[in-house]
Short mmCIF file of C-alpha atoms in Angstrom, two decimals:
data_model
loop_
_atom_site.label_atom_id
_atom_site.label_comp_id
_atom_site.label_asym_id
_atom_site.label_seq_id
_atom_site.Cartn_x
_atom_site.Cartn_y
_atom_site.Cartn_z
CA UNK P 1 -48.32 7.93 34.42
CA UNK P 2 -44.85 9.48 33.36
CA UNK P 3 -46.41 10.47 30.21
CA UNK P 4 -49.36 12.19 32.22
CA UNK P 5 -47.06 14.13 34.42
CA UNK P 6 -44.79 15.23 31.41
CA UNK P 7 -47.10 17.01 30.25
CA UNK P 8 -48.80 18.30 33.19
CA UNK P 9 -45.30 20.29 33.92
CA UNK P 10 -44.97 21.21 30.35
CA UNK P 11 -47.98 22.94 30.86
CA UNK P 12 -47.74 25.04 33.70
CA UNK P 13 -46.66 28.74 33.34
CA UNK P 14 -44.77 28.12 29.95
CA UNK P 15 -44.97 30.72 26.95
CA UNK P 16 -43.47 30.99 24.64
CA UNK P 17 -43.91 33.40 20.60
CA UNK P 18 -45.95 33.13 18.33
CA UNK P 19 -44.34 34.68 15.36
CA UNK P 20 -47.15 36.82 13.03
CA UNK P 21 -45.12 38.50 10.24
CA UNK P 22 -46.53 41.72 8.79
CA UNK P 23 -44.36 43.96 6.50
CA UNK P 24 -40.80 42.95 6.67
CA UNK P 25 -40.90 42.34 10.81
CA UNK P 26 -41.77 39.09 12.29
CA UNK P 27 -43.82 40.61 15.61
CA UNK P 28 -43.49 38.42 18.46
CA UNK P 29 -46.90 37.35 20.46
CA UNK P 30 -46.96 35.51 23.88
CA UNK P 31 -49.16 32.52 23.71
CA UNK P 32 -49.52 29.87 26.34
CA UNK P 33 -49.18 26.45 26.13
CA UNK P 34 -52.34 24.98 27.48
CA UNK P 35 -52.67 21.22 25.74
CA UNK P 36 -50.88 18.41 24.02
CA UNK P 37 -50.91 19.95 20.93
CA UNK P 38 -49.47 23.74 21.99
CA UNK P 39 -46.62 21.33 23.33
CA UNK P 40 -46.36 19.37 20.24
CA UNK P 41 -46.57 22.42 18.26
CA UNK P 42 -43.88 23.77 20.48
CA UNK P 43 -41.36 21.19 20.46
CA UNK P 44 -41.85 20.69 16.48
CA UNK P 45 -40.61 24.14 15.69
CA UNK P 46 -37.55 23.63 18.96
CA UNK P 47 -36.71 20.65 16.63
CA UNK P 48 -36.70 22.74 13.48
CA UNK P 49 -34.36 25.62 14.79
CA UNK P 50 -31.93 23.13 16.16
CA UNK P 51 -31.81 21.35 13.21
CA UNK P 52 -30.65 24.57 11.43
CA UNK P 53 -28.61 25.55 14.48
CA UNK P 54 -26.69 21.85 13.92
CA UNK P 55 -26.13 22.53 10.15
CA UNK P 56 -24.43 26.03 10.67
CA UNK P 57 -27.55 27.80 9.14
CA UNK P 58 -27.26 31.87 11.01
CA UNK P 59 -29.49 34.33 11.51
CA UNK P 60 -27.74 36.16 8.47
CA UNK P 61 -28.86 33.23 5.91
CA UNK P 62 -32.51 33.72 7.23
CA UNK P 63 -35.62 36.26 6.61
CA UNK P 64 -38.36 34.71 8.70
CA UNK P 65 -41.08 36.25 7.05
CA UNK P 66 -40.27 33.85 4.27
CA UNK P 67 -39.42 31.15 6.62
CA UNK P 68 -42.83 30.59 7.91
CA UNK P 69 -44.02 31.59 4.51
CA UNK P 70 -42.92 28.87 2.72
CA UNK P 71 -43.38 26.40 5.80
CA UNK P 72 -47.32 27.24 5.64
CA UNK P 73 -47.89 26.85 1.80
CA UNK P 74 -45.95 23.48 2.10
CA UNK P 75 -48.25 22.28 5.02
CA UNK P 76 -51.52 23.48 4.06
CA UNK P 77 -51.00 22.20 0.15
CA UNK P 78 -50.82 25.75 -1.36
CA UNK P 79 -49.69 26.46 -4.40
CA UNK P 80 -45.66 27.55 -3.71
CA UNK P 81 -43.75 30.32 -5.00
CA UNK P 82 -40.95 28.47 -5.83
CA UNK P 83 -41.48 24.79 -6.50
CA UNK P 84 -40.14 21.56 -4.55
CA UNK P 85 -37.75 20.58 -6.89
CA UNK P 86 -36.41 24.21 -7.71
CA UNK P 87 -36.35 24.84 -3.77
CA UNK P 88 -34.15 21.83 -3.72
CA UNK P 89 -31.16 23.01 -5.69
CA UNK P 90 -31.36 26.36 -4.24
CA UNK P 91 -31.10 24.60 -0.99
CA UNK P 92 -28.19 21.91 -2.47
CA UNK P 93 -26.50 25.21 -3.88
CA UNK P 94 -26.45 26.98 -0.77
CA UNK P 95 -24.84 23.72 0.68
CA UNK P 96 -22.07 23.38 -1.40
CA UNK P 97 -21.49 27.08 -0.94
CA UNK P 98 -21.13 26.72 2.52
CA UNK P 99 -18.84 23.67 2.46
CA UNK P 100 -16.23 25.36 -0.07
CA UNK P 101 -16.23 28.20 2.25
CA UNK P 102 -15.86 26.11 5.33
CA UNK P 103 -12.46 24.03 2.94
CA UNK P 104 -11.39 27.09 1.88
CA UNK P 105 -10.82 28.40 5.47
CA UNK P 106 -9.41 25.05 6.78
CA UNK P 107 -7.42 24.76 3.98
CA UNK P 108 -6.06 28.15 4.65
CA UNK P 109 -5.04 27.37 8.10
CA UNK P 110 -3.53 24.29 7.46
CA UNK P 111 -1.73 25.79 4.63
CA UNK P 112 1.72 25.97 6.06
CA UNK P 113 1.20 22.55 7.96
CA UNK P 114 -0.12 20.36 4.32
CA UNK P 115 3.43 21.69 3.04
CA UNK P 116 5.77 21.02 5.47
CA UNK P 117 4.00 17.25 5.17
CA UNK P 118 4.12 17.05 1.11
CA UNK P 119 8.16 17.99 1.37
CA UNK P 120 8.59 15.87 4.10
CA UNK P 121 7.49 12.76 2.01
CA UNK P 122 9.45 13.95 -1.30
CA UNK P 123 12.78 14.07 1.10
CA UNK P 124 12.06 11.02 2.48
CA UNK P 125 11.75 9.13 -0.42
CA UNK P 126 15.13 9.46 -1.19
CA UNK P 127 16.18 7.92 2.04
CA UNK P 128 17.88 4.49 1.10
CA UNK P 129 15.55 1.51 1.64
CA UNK P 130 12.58 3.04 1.27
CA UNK P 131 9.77 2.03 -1.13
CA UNK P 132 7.21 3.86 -3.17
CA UNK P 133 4.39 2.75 -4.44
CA UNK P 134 1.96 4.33 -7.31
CA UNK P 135 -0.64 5.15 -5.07
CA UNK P 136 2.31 7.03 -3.28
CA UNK P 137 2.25 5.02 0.02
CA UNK P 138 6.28 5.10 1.28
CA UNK P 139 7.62 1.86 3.28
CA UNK P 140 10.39 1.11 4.65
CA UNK P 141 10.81 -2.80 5.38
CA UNK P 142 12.37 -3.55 9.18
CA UNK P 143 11.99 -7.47 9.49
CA UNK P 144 10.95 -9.84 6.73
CA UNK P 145 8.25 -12.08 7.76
CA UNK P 146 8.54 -15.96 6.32
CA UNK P 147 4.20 -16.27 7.26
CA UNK P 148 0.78 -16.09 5.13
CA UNK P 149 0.33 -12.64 3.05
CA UNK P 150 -3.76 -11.21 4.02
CA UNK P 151 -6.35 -11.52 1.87
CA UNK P 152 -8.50 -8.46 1.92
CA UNK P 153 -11.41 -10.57 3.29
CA UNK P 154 -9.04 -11.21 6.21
CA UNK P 155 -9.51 -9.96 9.86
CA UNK P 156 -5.46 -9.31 10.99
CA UNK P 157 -3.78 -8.80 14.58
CA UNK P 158 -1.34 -6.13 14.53
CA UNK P 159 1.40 -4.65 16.85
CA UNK P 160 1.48 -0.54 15.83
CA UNK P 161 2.76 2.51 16.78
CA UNK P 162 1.93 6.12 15.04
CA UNK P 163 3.05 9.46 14.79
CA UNK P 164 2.78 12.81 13.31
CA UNK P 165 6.70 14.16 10.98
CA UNK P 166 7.25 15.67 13.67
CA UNK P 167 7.30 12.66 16.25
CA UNK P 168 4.30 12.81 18.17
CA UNK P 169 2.54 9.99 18.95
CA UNK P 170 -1.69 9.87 18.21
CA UNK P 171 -1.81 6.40 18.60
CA UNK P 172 -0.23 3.06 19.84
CA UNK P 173 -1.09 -0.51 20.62
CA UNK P 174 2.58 -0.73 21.44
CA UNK P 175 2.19 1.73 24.32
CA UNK P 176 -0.88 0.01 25.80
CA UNK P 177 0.37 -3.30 25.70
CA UNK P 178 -2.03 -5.21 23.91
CA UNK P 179 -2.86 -5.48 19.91
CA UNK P 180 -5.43 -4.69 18.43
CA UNK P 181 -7.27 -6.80 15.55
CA UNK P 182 -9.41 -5.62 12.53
CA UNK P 183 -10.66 -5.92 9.20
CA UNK P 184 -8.35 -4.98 6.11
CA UNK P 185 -11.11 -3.27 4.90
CA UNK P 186 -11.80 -1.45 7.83
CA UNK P 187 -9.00 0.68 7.96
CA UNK P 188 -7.89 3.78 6.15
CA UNK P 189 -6.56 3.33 2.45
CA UNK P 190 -2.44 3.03 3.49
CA UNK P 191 -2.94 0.52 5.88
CA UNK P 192 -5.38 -1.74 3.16
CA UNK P 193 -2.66 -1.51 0.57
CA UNK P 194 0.43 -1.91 3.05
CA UNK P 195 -0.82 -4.87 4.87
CA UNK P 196 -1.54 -6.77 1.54
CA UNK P 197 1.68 -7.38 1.00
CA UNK P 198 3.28 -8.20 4.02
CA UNK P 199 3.65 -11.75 5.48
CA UNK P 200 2.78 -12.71 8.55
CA UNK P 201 6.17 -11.61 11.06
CA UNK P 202 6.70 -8.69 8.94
CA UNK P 203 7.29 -5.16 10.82
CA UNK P 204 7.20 -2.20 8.44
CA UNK P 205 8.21 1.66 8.52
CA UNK P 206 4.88 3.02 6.80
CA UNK P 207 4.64 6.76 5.87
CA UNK P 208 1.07 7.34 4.65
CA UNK P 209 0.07 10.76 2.85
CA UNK P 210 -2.77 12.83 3.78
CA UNK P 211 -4.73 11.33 0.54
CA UNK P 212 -4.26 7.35 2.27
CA UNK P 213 -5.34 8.65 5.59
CA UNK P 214 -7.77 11.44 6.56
CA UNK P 215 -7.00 13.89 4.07
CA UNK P 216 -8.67 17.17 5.22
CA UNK P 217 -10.51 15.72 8.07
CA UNK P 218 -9.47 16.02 11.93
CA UNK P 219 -9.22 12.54 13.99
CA UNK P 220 -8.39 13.05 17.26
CA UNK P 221 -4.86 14.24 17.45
CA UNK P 222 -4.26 14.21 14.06
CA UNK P 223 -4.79 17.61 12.09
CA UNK P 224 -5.99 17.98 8.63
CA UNK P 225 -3.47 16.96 5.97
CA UNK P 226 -1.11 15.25 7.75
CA UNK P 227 1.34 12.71 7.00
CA UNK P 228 0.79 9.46 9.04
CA UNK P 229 3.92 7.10 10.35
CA UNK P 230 3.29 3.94 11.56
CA UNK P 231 5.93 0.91 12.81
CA UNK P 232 3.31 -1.95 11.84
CA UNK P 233 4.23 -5.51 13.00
CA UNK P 234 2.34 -8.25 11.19
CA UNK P 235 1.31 -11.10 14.41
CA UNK P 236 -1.74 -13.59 12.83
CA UNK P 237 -4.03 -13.50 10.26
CA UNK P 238 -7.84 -14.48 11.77
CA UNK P 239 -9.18 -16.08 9.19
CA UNK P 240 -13.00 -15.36 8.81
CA UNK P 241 -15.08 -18.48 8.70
#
């Protein structure tokens, strides 16, 4: 029955174009949607716009006359002007054309903000009693731990607090009053490494660079680039059975 009356309403008084291309205009026809089928048709090319709409695709990037061109030789098994696999690098291409552009702006505006965070970490590792390792994670130990050291199979229960250089907070299990518990694999790369090597009672000073953490991706409060700090405290190890 709901199917029935879905498309009963679909059906009354709704038009919508029919695009018929002649020259280099796409005219625009009013046809009515009178069956299943006008619907279907309907809601196949909705999906395809939005599709493009989701991926960033404009109206600049398109000429529709070819659009429906090359949808039409595709569905009715002509012979195409440009081949499958040809029309799949030129659409790969435009792709990675689209993300450098897209990096290339973010990376612009973060500009100032990605070096403010690279010359916070060379200053602070000088800072007496902090650590560096290769991957250039910083630590600081706080409290030795005299527990187990995590496996990275292990599932751990940690007490943690983080912040931006400049002090504010995006996260903390110390804040809502309960820890939280995860998988050492399930976490970005500086928290992986770090916990590895702490025993169970340990509380570390971590400073995590952009390349550990998100790098040029946005997570919530945190912006692109940034430089993560985090007072970790080391409470169980769940072993996984």
């Amino acid at each position: 029955m709901k199917k029935i009356f879905f498309y009963s309403v679909f059906f009354l008084g709704i038009s919508f174009f029919n695009t018929s291309c002649k020259k280099d205009k796409c005219d625009m026809e009013t046809v009515t949607l009178q069956n299943e089928v006008d619907s279907l048709s309907y809601s196949f090319g909705s999906d395809f716009a939005n599709r493009f709409k989701k991926r960033k695709i404009e109206k600049s990037h398109i000429n529709e006359k070819a659009l429906i061109k090359g949808f039409m030789d595709a569905f009715n098994d002509k012979k195409e002007v440009i081949e499958t696999k040809d029309a799949r690098k030129l659409i790969q291409a435009f792709y990675r054309d689209m993300r450098k552009k897209k990096n290339k702006i973010k990376s612009d505006k973060y500009k100032n903000h990605r070096k403010e965070n690279v010359a916070f970490l060379e200053k602070n590792r000088k800072i007496k009693g902090v650590e560096v390792l290769k991957s250039g994670l910083q630590y600081q130990i706080l409290k030795k731990g005299k527990g187990e050291t995590p496996s990275i199979k292990d599932k751990v229960k940690v007490h943690y607090h983080g912040t931006l250089i400049d002090g504010k907070i995006f996260d903390s299990s110390v804040k809502r009053g309960k820890p939280s518990s995860f998988k050492i694999t399930g976490v970005i790369k500086g928290w992986t490494e770090a916990l590895q090597l702490m025993h169970v009672g340990s509380k570390w000073r971590l400073f995590i660079p952009q390349e550990l953490a998100y790098k040029d991706r946005e997570a919530g409060k945190i912006p692109p680039y940034s430089t993560l700090i985090f007072e970790v405290e080391l409470l169980e190890i769940e072993k996984q059975k």
